[in-house]
Short mmCIF file of C-alpha atoms in Angstrom, two decimals:
data_model
loop_
_atom_site.label_atom_id
_atom_site.label_comp_id
_atom_site.label_asym_id
_atom_site.label_seq_id
_atom_site.Cartn_x
_atom_site.Cartn_y
_atom_site.Cartn_z
CA UNK A 1 101.27 135.42 100.86
CA UNK A 2 97.02 135.27 100.28
CA UNK A 3 96.95 130.97 99.45
CA UNK A 4 98.04 131.34 102.63
CA UNK A 5 95.22 133.46 104.36
CA UNK A 6 93.14 130.85 102.58
CA UNK A 7 94.51 128.05 104.27
CA UNK A 8 94.88 130.22 108.38
CA UNK A 9 90.91 130.40 107.51
CA UNK A 10 89.97 127.64 106.01
CA UNK A 11 92.10 125.06 107.54
CA UNK A 12 94.44 126.14 110.68
CA UNK A 13 95.18 123.13 111.32
CA UNK A 14 97.17 122.87 108.28
CA UNK A 15 98.26 125.72 108.11
CA UNK A 16 100.21 125.05 111.64
CA UNK A 17 101.27 121.84 110.75
CA UNK A 18 102.68 122.82 107.42
CA UNK A 19 104.79 125.26 109.18
CA UNK A 20 106.03 122.77 112.13
CA UNK A 21 106.49 120.32 108.45
CA UNK A 22 108.58 123.69 107.49
CA UNK A 23 110.91 124.25 110.27
CA UNK A 24 112.00 120.51 110.61
CA UNK A 25 112.44 120.66 106.18
CA UNK A 26 114.64 123.83 107.23
CA UNK A 27 116.34 122.00 109.81
CA UNK A 28 116.87 118.85 107.55
CA UNK A 29 118.25 120.81 104.56
CA UNK A 30 121.12 122.41 106.32
CA UNK A 31 121.89 119.43 108.53
CA UNK A 32 122.61 117.94 104.96
CA UNK A 33 123.87 120.89 102.35
CA UNK A 34 120.02 120.99 100.54
CA UNK A 35 119.18 124.82 100.04
CA UNK A 36 117.75 125.44 103.23
CA UNK A 37 114.40 128.26 102.56
CA UNK A 38 112.82 126.53 99.40
CA UNK A 39 113.10 123.82 101.57
CA UNK A 40 110.89 126.21 104.39
CA UNK A 41 108.46 127.02 102.14
CA UNK A 42 107.90 124.57 99.87
CA UNK A 43 106.59 123.76 103.27
CA UNK A 44 104.33 126.40 103.95
CA UNK A 45 102.39 125.42 101.02
CA UNK A 46 102.15 121.83 100.60
CA UNK A 47 98.82 121.52 101.80
CA UNK A 48 97.47 124.06 99.99
CA UNK A 49 94.37 122.17 98.99
CA UNK A 50 92.82 120.76 102.69
CA UNK A 51 91.71 124.47 102.71
CA UNK A 52 88.79 122.18 99.98
CA UNK A 53 87.29 119.55 102.21
CA UNK A 54 89.43 121.07 105.64
CA UNK A 55 86.81 119.05 108.09
CA UNK A 56 88.01 115.77 106.77
CA UNK A 57 91.35 116.12 107.90
CA UNK A 58 92.00 115.31 111.16
CA UNK A 59 94.14 118.75 112.00
CA UNK A 60 90.97 120.23 111.89
CA UNK A 61 89.04 118.80 113.42
CA UNK A 62 86.57 119.76 116.24
CA UNK A 63 83.99 118.73 119.31
CA UNK A 64 85.56 114.92 118.15
CA UNK A 65 83.63 114.75 114.78
CA UNK A 66 85.00 113.05 111.59
CA UNK A 67 83.06 112.94 108.45
CA UNK A 68 85.15 110.06 107.26
CA UNK A 69 82.81 107.05 109.98
CA UNK A 70 79.61 108.85 107.96
CA UNK A 71 81.11 107.36 104.69
CA UNK A 72 82.96 104.16 102.10
CA UNK A 73 86.31 104.55 103.04
CA UNK A 74 86.63 104.49 98.58
CA UNK A 75 84.97 108.02 99.47
CA UNK A 76 87.34 108.57 102.12
CA UNK A 77 90.88 108.00 100.20
CA UNK A 78 89.28 109.89 97.11
CA UNK A 79 88.42 112.55 99.42
CA UNK A 80 91.89 112.21 100.95
CA UNK A 81 93.93 112.16 97.64
CA UNK A 82 91.99 115.41 96.10
CA UNK A 83 94.17 117.88 98.43
CA UNK A 84 97.50 117.11 96.12
CA UNK A 85 94.83 118.12 92.99
CA UNK A 86 92.99 120.80 95.18
CA UNK A 87 96.35 122.09 96.12
CA UNK A 88 97.80 122.54 92.70
CA UNK A 89 94.68 124.24 91.08
CA UNK A 90 95.73 126.42 93.77
CA UNK A 91 99.06 127.10 92.87
CA UNK A 92 97.59 128.07 89.35
CA UNK A 93 95.68 130.47 90.67
CA UNK A 94 98.46 132.39 91.95
CA UNK A 95 101.65 131.55 89.95
CA UNK A 96 103.50 130.12 92.59
CA UNK A 97 106.76 128.49 91.15
CA UNK A 98 107.37 125.54 89.77
CA UNK A 99 108.84 123.89 92.87
CA UNK A 100 105.96 125.03 95.25
CA UNK A 101 104.23 123.24 92.81
CA UNK A 102 106.34 119.84 92.29
CA UNK A 103 106.33 120.20 96.39
CA UNK A 104 102.26 119.46 95.95
CA UNK A 105 102.49 116.60 93.52
CA UNK A 106 105.02 114.78 95.57
CA UNK A 107 105.21 115.11 99.32
CA UNK A 108 102.84 112.12 99.43
CA UNK A 109 104.27 110.12 95.89
CA UNK A 110 102.54 106.46 95.18
CA UNK A 111 102.66 105.97 99.15
CA UNK A 112 99.45 104.20 100.60
CA UNK A 113 97.05 105.37 102.61
CA UNK A 114 96.81 102.75 105.08
CA UNK A 115 93.85 103.24 107.82
CA UNK A 116 91.81 103.64 105.02
CA UNK A 117 93.33 100.22 102.89
CA UNK A 118 92.27 98.59 106.68
CA UNK A 119 88.97 100.07 106.50
CA UNK A 120 88.14 99.18 103.40
CA UNK A 121 89.88 95.79 104.03
CA UNK A 122 87.51 94.64 107.33
CA UNK A 123 84.53 96.52 105.27
CA UNK A 124 81.55 93.93 103.29
CA UNK A 125 83.18 95.13 100.32
CA UNK A 126 86.64 94.57 101.24
CA UNK A 127 87.62 92.02 98.93
CA UNK A 128 86.74 94.26 95.82
CA UNK A 129 89.41 96.89 97.14
CA UNK A 130 93.07 96.92 95.47
CA UNK A 131 95.71 98.60 97.69
CA UNK A 132 96.43 100.56 94.08
CA UNK A 133 93.51 102.82 94.58
CA UNK A 134 94.39 103.39 97.40
CA UNK A 135 98.13 105.18 96.43
CA UNK A 136 98.85 108.39 95.76
CA UNK A 137 98.66 109.13 92.29
CA UNK A 138 102.28 110.50 91.84
CA UNK A 139 104.95 111.74 91.09
CA UNK A 140 107.38 110.94 93.42
CA UNK A 141 109.65 113.41 94.76
CA UNK A 142 112.02 114.71 91.78
CA UNK A 143 114.48 116.64 94.22
CA UNK A 144 116.20 116.10 98.53
CA UNK A 145 113.62 119.72 98.92
CA UNK A 146 110.65 117.57 98.10
CA UNK A 147 111.94 114.74 99.54
CA UNK A 148 112.72 116.24 102.74
CA UNK A 149 109.12 117.72 102.98
CA UNK A 150 106.87 114.79 102.26
CA UNK A 151 110.05 113.48 104.62
CA UNK A 152 108.73 116.07 107.66
CA UNK A 153 105.50 115.93 106.66
CA UNK A 154 105.12 111.58 107.37
CA UNK A 155 106.69 112.69 110.82
CA UNK A 156 104.88 116.00 111.88
CA UNK A 157 101.60 113.93 111.45
CA UNK A 158 103.18 111.13 113.66
CA UNK A 159 104.56 112.97 116.22
CA UNK A 160 101.29 114.15 117.01
CA UNK A 161 100.15 111.01 118.32
CA UNK A 162 102.52 109.50 120.82
CA UNK A 163 101.53 109.78 124.06
CA UNK A 164 104.91 110.79 126.13
CA UNK A 165 107.23 111.88 123.20
CA UNK A 166 110.67 111.06 124.69
CA UNK A 167 113.28 112.34 122.75
CA UNK A 168 114.12 107.77 122.35
CA UNK A 169 110.70 108.04 121.04
CA UNK A 170 111.03 110.33 118.76
CA UNK A 171 113.86 108.49 116.98
CA UNK A 172 111.84 105.53 116.77
CA UNK A 173 109.58 107.42 114.98
CA UNK A 174 111.75 108.96 113.43
CA UNK A 175 114.05 106.21 111.67
CA UNK A 176 110.55 104.05 112.18
CA UNK A 177 108.93 106.11 109.37
CA UNK A 178 111.30 106.96 107.23
CA UNK A 179 113.03 103.56 106.47
CA UNK A 180 109.76 102.98 105.72
CA UNK A 181 109.02 105.48 102.87
CA UNK A 182 113.16 104.25 101.82
CA UNK A 183 111.63 101.07 102.08
CA UNK A 184 108.51 101.77 99.57
CA UNK A 185 110.74 103.48 97.40
CA UNK A 186 109.69 106.86 97.95
CA UNK A 187 112.66 107.94 97.69
CA UNK A 188 113.93 106.73 94.81
CA UNK A 189 113.27 109.14 92.05
CA UNK A 190 115.76 112.00 94.53
CA UNK A 191 119.60 112.22 95.08
CA UNK A 192 119.31 110.95 98.63
CA UNK A 193 121.63 108.81 100.26
CA UNK A 194 121.33 106.83 102.60
CA UNK A 195 124.15 108.53 104.75
CA UNK A 196 121.96 111.97 104.45
CA UNK A 197 118.69 109.64 106.26
CA UNK A 198 120.57 108.95 109.50
CA UNK A 199 121.79 112.50 109.33
CA UNK A 200 117.77 113.46 108.60
CA UNK A 201 116.71 112.30 110.92
CA UNK A 202 118.76 113.29 114.20
CA UNK A 203 118.08 116.76 112.64
CA UNK A 204 114.09 115.76 112.84
CA UNK A 205 114.82 114.57 116.28
CA UNK A 206 116.50 117.55 117.16
CA UNK A 207 114.07 120.07 116.53
CA UNK A 208 110.82 117.34 118.23
CA UNK A 209 112.48 117.93 121.36
CA UNK A 210 113.17 121.33 121.13
CA UNK A 211 109.21 121.42 120.42
CA UNK A 212 108.20 118.66 123.12
CA UNK A 213 110.43 120.11 125.61
CA UNK A 214 109.21 119.80 129.29
CA UNK A 215 107.70 122.24 130.73
CA UNK A 216 107.42 123.58 134.81
CA UNK A 217 104.85 123.26 136.92
CA UNK A 218 103.19 126.81 137.95
CA UNK A 219 101.33 126.68 140.55
CA UNK A 220 97.47 127.65 139.71
#
């Protein structure tokens, strides 16, 4: 699709991330009886907006250069949140379906962008920082498939920060992230049950273990 071709050129790291998120969401949807194809396609398009400011997202940064180091946290968070509205504009330009537009709007819900919120609190003007200013504007996920994209998005990003991604460490990370989204109320408006969340965590683990399996060390 032309929109994905643009994303590949503008933000290749975000494109690769979206493909893995699609695999996670698809596997989880199959496991809980949701729509696997819908979940996968929603995941493929959920980060279209990152192509507009690609270097400000870590998966697209090269040579250790981070443009956030040169600006205030309040400006950083505006740029980060903007990928949702930019993505929605792109989706409308290409006349993408309503479920895809919903995934773009809902995949962060009202989640706190914690890194920059903490950075703001530690800065000189941190006293005036409101937590609400560092949250995405929402909506929260309205369908199981949109919720799966939200969870898979967080899990894929976090999995890349684990130095030694053993099955046990991956499962611990997955459980922690899902509990966090649940406790923060991000799953309040979709139809996922506690039993579903347990099944989703297991499905995510199986996909990530297959991605991070040990490889044979070949001679030079």
